[in-house]
Coordinates of N, CA, C and O in Angstrom, one line a residue:
X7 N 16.7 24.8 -9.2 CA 17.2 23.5 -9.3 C 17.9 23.0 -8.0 O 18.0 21.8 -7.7
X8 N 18.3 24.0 -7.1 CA 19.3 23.3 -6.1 C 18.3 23.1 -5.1 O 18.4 22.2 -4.2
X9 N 17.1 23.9 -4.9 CA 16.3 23.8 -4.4 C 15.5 22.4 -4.4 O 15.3 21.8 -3.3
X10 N 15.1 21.9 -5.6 CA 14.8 20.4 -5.7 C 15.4 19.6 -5.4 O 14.9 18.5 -5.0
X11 N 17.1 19.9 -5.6 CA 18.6 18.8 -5.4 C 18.1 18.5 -3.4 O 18.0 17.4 -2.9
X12 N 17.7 19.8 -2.4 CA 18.0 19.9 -1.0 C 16.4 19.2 -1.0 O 16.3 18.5 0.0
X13 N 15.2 19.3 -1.8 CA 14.0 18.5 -0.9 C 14.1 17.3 -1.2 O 13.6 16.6 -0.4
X14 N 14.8 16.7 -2.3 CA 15.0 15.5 -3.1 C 15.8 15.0 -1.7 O 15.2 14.1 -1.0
X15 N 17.2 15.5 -1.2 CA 17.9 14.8 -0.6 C 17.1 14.6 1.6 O 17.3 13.9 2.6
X16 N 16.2 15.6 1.2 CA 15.4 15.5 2.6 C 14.3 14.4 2.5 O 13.8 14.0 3.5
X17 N 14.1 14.0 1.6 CA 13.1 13.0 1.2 C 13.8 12.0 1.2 O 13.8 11.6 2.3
X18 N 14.6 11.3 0.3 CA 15.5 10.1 0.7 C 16.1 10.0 1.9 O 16.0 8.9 2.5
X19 N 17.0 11.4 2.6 CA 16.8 10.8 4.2 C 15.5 10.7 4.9 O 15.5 10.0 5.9
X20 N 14.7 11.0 4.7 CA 13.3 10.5 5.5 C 13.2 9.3 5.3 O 13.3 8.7 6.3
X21 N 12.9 8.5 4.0 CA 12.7 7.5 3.4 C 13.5 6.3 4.0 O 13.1 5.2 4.4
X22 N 14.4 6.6 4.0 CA 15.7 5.8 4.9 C 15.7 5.7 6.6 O 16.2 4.7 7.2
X23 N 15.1 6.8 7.2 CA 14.7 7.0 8.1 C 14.0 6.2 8.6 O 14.1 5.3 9.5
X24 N 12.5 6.5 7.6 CA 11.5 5.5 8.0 C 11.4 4.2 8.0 O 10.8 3.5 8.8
X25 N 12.4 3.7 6.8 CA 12.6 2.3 6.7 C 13.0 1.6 7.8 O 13.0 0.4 7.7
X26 N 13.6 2.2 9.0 CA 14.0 1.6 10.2 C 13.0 1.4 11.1 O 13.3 0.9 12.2
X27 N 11.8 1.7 11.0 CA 10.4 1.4 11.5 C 9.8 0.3 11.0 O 9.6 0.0 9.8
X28 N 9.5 -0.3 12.0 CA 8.3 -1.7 11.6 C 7.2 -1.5 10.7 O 6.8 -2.2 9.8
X29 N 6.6 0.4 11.7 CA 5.2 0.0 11.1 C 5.6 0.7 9.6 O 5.0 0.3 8.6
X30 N 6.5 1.6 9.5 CA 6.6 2.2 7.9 C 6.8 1.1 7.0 O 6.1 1.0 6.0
X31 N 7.9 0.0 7.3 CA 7.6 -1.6 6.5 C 6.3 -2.2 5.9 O 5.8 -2.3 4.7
X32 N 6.0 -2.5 7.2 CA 4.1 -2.9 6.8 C 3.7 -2.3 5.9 O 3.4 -2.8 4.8
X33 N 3.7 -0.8 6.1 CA 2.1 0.2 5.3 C 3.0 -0.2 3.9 O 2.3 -0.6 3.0
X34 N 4.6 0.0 3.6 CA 5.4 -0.2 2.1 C 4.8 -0.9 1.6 O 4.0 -0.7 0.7
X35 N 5.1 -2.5 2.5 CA 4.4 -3.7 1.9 C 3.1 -3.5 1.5 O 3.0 -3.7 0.3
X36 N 1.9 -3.2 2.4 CA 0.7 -3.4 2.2 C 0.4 -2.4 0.8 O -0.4 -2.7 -0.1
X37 N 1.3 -1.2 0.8 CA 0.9 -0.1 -0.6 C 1.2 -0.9 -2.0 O 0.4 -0.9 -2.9
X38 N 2.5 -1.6 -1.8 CA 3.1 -2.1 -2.8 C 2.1 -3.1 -3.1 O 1.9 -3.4 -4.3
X39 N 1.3 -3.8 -2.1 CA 0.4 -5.3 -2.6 C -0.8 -4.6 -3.3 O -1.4 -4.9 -4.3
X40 N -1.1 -3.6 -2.6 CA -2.2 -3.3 -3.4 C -1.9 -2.2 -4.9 O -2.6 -2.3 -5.9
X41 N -1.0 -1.5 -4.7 CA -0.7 -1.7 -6.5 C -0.7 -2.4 -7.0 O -1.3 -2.2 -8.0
X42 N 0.0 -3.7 -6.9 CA 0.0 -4.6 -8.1 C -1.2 -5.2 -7.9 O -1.2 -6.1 -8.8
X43 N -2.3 -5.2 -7.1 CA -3.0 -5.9 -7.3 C -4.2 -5.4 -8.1 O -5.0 -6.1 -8.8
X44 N -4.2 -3.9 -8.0 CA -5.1 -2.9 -8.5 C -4.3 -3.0 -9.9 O -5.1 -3.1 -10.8
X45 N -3.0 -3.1 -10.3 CA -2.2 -3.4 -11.8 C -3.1 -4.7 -12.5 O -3.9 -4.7 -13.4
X46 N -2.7 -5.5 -12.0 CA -3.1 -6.8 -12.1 C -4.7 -6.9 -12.5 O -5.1 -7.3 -13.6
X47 N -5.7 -6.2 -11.3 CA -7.2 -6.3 -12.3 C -7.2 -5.6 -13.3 O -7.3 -5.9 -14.5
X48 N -6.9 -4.3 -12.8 CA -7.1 -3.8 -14.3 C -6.2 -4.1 -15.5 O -6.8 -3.7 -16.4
X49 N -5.2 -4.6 -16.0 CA -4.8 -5.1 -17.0 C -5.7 -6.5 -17.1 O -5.6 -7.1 -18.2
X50 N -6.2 -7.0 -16.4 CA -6.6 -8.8 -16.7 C -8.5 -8.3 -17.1 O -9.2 -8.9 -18.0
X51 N -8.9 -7.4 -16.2 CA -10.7 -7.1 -16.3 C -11.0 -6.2 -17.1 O -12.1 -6.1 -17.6
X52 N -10.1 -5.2 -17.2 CA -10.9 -4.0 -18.0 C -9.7 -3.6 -19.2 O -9.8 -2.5 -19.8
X53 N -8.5 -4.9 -19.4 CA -7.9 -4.7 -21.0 C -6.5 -3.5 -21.0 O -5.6 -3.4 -21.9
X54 N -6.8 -3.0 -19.9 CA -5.5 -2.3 -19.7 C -4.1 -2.5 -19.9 O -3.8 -3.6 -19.4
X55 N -3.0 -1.8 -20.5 CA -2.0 -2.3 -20.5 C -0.7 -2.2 -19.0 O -0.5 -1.3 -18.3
X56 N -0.1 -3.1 -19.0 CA -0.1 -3.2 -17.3 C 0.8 -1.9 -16.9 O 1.1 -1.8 -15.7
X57 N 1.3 -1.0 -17.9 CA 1.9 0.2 -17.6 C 0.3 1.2 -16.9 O 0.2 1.7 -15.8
X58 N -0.5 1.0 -17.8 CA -1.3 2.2 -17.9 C -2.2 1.8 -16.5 O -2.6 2.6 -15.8
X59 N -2.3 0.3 -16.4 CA -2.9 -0.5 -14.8 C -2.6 0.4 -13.7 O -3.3 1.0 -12.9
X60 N -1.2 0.3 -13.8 CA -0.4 0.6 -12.9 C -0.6 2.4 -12.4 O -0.8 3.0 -11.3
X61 N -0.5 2.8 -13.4 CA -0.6 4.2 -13.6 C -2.1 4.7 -12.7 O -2.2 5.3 -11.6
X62 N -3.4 3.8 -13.9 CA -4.6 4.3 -12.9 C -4.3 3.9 -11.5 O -4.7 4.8 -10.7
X63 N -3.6 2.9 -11.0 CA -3.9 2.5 -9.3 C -3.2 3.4 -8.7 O -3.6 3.8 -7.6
X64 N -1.9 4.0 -9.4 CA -1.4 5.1 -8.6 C -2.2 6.3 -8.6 O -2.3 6.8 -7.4
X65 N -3.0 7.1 -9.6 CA -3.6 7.8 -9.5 C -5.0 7.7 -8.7 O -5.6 8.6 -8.0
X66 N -5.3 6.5 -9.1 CA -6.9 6.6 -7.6 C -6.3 6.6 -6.3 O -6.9 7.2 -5.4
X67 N -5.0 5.9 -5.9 CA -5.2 6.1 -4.6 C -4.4 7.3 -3.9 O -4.4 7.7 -2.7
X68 N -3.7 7.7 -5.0 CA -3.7 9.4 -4.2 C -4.3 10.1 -4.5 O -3.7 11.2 -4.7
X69 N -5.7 9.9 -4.7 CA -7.0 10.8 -5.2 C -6.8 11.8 -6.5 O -7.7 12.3 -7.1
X70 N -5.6 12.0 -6.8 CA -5.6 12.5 -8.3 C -6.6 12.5 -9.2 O -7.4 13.4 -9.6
X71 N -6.5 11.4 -9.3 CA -7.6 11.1 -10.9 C -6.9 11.1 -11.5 O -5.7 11.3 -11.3
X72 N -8.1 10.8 -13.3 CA -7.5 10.7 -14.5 C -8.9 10.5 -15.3 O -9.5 9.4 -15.3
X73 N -9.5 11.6 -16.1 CA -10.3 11.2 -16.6 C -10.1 10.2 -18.0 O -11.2 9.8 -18.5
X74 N -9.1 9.9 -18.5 CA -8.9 9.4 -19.4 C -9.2 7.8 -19.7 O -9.1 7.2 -20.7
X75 N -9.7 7.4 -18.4 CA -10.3 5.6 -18.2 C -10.9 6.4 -16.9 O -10.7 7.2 -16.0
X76 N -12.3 5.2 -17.5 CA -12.9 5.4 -16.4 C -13.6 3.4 -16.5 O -14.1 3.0 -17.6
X77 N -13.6 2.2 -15.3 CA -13.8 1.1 -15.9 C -15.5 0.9 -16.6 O -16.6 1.4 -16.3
X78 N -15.1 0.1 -17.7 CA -16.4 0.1 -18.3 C -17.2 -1.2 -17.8 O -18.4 -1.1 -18.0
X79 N -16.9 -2.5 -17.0 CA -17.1 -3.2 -16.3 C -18.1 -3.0 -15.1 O -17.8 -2.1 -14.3
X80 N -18.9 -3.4 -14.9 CA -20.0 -3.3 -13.6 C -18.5 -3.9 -12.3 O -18.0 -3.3 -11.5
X81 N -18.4 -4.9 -12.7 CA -17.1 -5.8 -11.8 C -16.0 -4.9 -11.5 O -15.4 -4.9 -10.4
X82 N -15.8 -4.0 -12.5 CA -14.6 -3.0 -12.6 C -14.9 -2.0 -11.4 O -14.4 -1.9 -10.2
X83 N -16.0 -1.3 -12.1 CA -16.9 -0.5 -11.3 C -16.7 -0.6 -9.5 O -16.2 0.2 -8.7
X84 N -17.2 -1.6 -9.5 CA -17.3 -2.2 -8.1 C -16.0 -2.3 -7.1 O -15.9 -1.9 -5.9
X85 N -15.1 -3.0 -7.9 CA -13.9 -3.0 -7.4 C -13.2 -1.6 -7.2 O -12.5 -1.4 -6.2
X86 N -13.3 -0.8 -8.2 CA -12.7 0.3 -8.2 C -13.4 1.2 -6.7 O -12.6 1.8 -6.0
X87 N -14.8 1.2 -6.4 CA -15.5 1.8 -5.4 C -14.5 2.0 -4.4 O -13.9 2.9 -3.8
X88 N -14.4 -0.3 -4.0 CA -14.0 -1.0 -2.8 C -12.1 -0.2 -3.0 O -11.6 0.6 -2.3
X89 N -11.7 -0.9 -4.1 CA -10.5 -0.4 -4.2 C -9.9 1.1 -3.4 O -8.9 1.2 -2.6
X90 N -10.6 2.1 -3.9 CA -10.5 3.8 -3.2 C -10.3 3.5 -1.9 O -9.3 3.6 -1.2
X91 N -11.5 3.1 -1.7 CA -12.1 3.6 0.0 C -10.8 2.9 0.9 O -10.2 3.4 1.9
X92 N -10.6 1.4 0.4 CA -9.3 0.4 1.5 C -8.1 1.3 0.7 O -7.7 2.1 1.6
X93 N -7.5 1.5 -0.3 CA -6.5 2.0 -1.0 C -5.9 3.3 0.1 O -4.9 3.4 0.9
X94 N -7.3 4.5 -0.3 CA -6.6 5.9 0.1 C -6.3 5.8 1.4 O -5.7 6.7 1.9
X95 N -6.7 4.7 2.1 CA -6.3 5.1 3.7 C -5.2 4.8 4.0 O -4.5 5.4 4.7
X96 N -4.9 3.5 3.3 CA -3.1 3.0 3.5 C -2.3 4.2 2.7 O -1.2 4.7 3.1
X97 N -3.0 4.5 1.7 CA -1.3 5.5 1.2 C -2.0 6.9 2.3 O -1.4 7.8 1.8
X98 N -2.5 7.2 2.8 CA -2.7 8.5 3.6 C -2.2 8.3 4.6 O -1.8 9.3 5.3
X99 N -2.0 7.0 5.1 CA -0.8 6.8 6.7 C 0.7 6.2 6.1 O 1.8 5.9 6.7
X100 N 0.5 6.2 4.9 CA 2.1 5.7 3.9 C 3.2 7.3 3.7 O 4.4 7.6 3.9
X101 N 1.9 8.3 3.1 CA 2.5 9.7 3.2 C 2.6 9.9 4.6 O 3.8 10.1 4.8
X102 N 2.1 10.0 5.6 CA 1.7 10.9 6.4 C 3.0 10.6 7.2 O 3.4 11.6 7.8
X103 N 3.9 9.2 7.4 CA 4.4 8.5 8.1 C 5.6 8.9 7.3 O 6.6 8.9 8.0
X104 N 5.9 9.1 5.9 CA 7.0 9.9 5.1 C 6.9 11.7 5.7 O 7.9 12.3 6.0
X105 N 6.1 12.1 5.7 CA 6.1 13.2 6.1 C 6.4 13.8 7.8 O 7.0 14.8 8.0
X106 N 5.9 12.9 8.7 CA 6.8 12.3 9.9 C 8.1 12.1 9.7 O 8.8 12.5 10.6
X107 N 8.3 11.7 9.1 CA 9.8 11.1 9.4 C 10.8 12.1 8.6 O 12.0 12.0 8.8
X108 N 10.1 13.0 7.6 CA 10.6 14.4 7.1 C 10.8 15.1 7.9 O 11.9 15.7 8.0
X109 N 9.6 15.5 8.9 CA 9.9 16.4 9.9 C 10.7 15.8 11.3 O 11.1 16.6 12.1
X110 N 10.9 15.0 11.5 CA 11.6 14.8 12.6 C 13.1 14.7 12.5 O 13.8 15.0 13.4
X111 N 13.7 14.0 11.3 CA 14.8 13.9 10.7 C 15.6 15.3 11.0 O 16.6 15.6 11.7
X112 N 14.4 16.6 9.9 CA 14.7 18.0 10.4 C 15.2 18.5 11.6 O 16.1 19.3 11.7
X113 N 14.3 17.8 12.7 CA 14.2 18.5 14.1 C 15.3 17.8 14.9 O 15.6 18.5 16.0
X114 N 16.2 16.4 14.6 CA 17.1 16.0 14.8 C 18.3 16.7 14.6 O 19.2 17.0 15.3
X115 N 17.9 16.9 13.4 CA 19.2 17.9 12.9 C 19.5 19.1 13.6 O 20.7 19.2 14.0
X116 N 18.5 20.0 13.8 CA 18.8 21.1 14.3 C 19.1 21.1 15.8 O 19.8 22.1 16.3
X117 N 18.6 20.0 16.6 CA 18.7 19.5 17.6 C 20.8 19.4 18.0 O 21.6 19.8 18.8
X118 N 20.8 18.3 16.6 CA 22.3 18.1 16.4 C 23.2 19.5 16.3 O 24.3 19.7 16.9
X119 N 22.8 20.1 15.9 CA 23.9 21.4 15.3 C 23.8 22.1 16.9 O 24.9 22.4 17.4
X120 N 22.4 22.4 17.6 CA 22.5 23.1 18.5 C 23.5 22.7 20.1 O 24.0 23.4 21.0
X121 N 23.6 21.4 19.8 CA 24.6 20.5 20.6 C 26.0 21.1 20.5 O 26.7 21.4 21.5
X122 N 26.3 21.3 19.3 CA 27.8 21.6 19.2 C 27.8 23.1 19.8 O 28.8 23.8 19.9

């Protein structure tokens, strides 16, 4: 447990970290537009409820999956292809730029202590 309490709190300082970056802003924004927008079809084209919308968009674009929906729509279909391929690349520089700023926060620190 305390182990979770120290990565939980290395993650929120990163998170806070990165938020002081322009481009970490953007990619937020751009992640956030495209969940809801991936929420949004699928609750309006393929009947979803906008919890469960929400849920598949988070799962396709960190490649997870979910066999439990798959769209029955040709329209669905299609979008969902388009969706992946523009999706996984924003959250892959959305993580990658959290995980940046995980590591360097670290290397600050130790940087800091070695100072004293």
């Amino acid at each position: 447990m305390i182990s979770f309490i120290l990565t939980l709190k290395r993650l929120v300082t990163a998170l806070i970290h990165a938020f002081k970056e322009k481009e970490f802003q953007v990619l937020f924004f751009l992640i956030f537009l495209t969940l809801v927008s991936g929420a949004i079809f699928y609750s309006t084209v393929e009947n979803l409820a906008v919890l469960d919308a929400l849920y598949f968009s988070v799962m396709t674009l960190t490649t997870v999956g979910d066999d439990s929906f798959t769209p029955s729509t040709t329209f669905g279909k299609l979008f969902t292809m388009v969706y992946a391929i523009a999706g996984i690349g924003l959250m892959f520089g959305f993580i990658s730029k959290i995980a940046f700023s995980m590591q360097s926060s670290y290397l600050n620190k130790d940087k800091k202590e070695d100072q004293k």
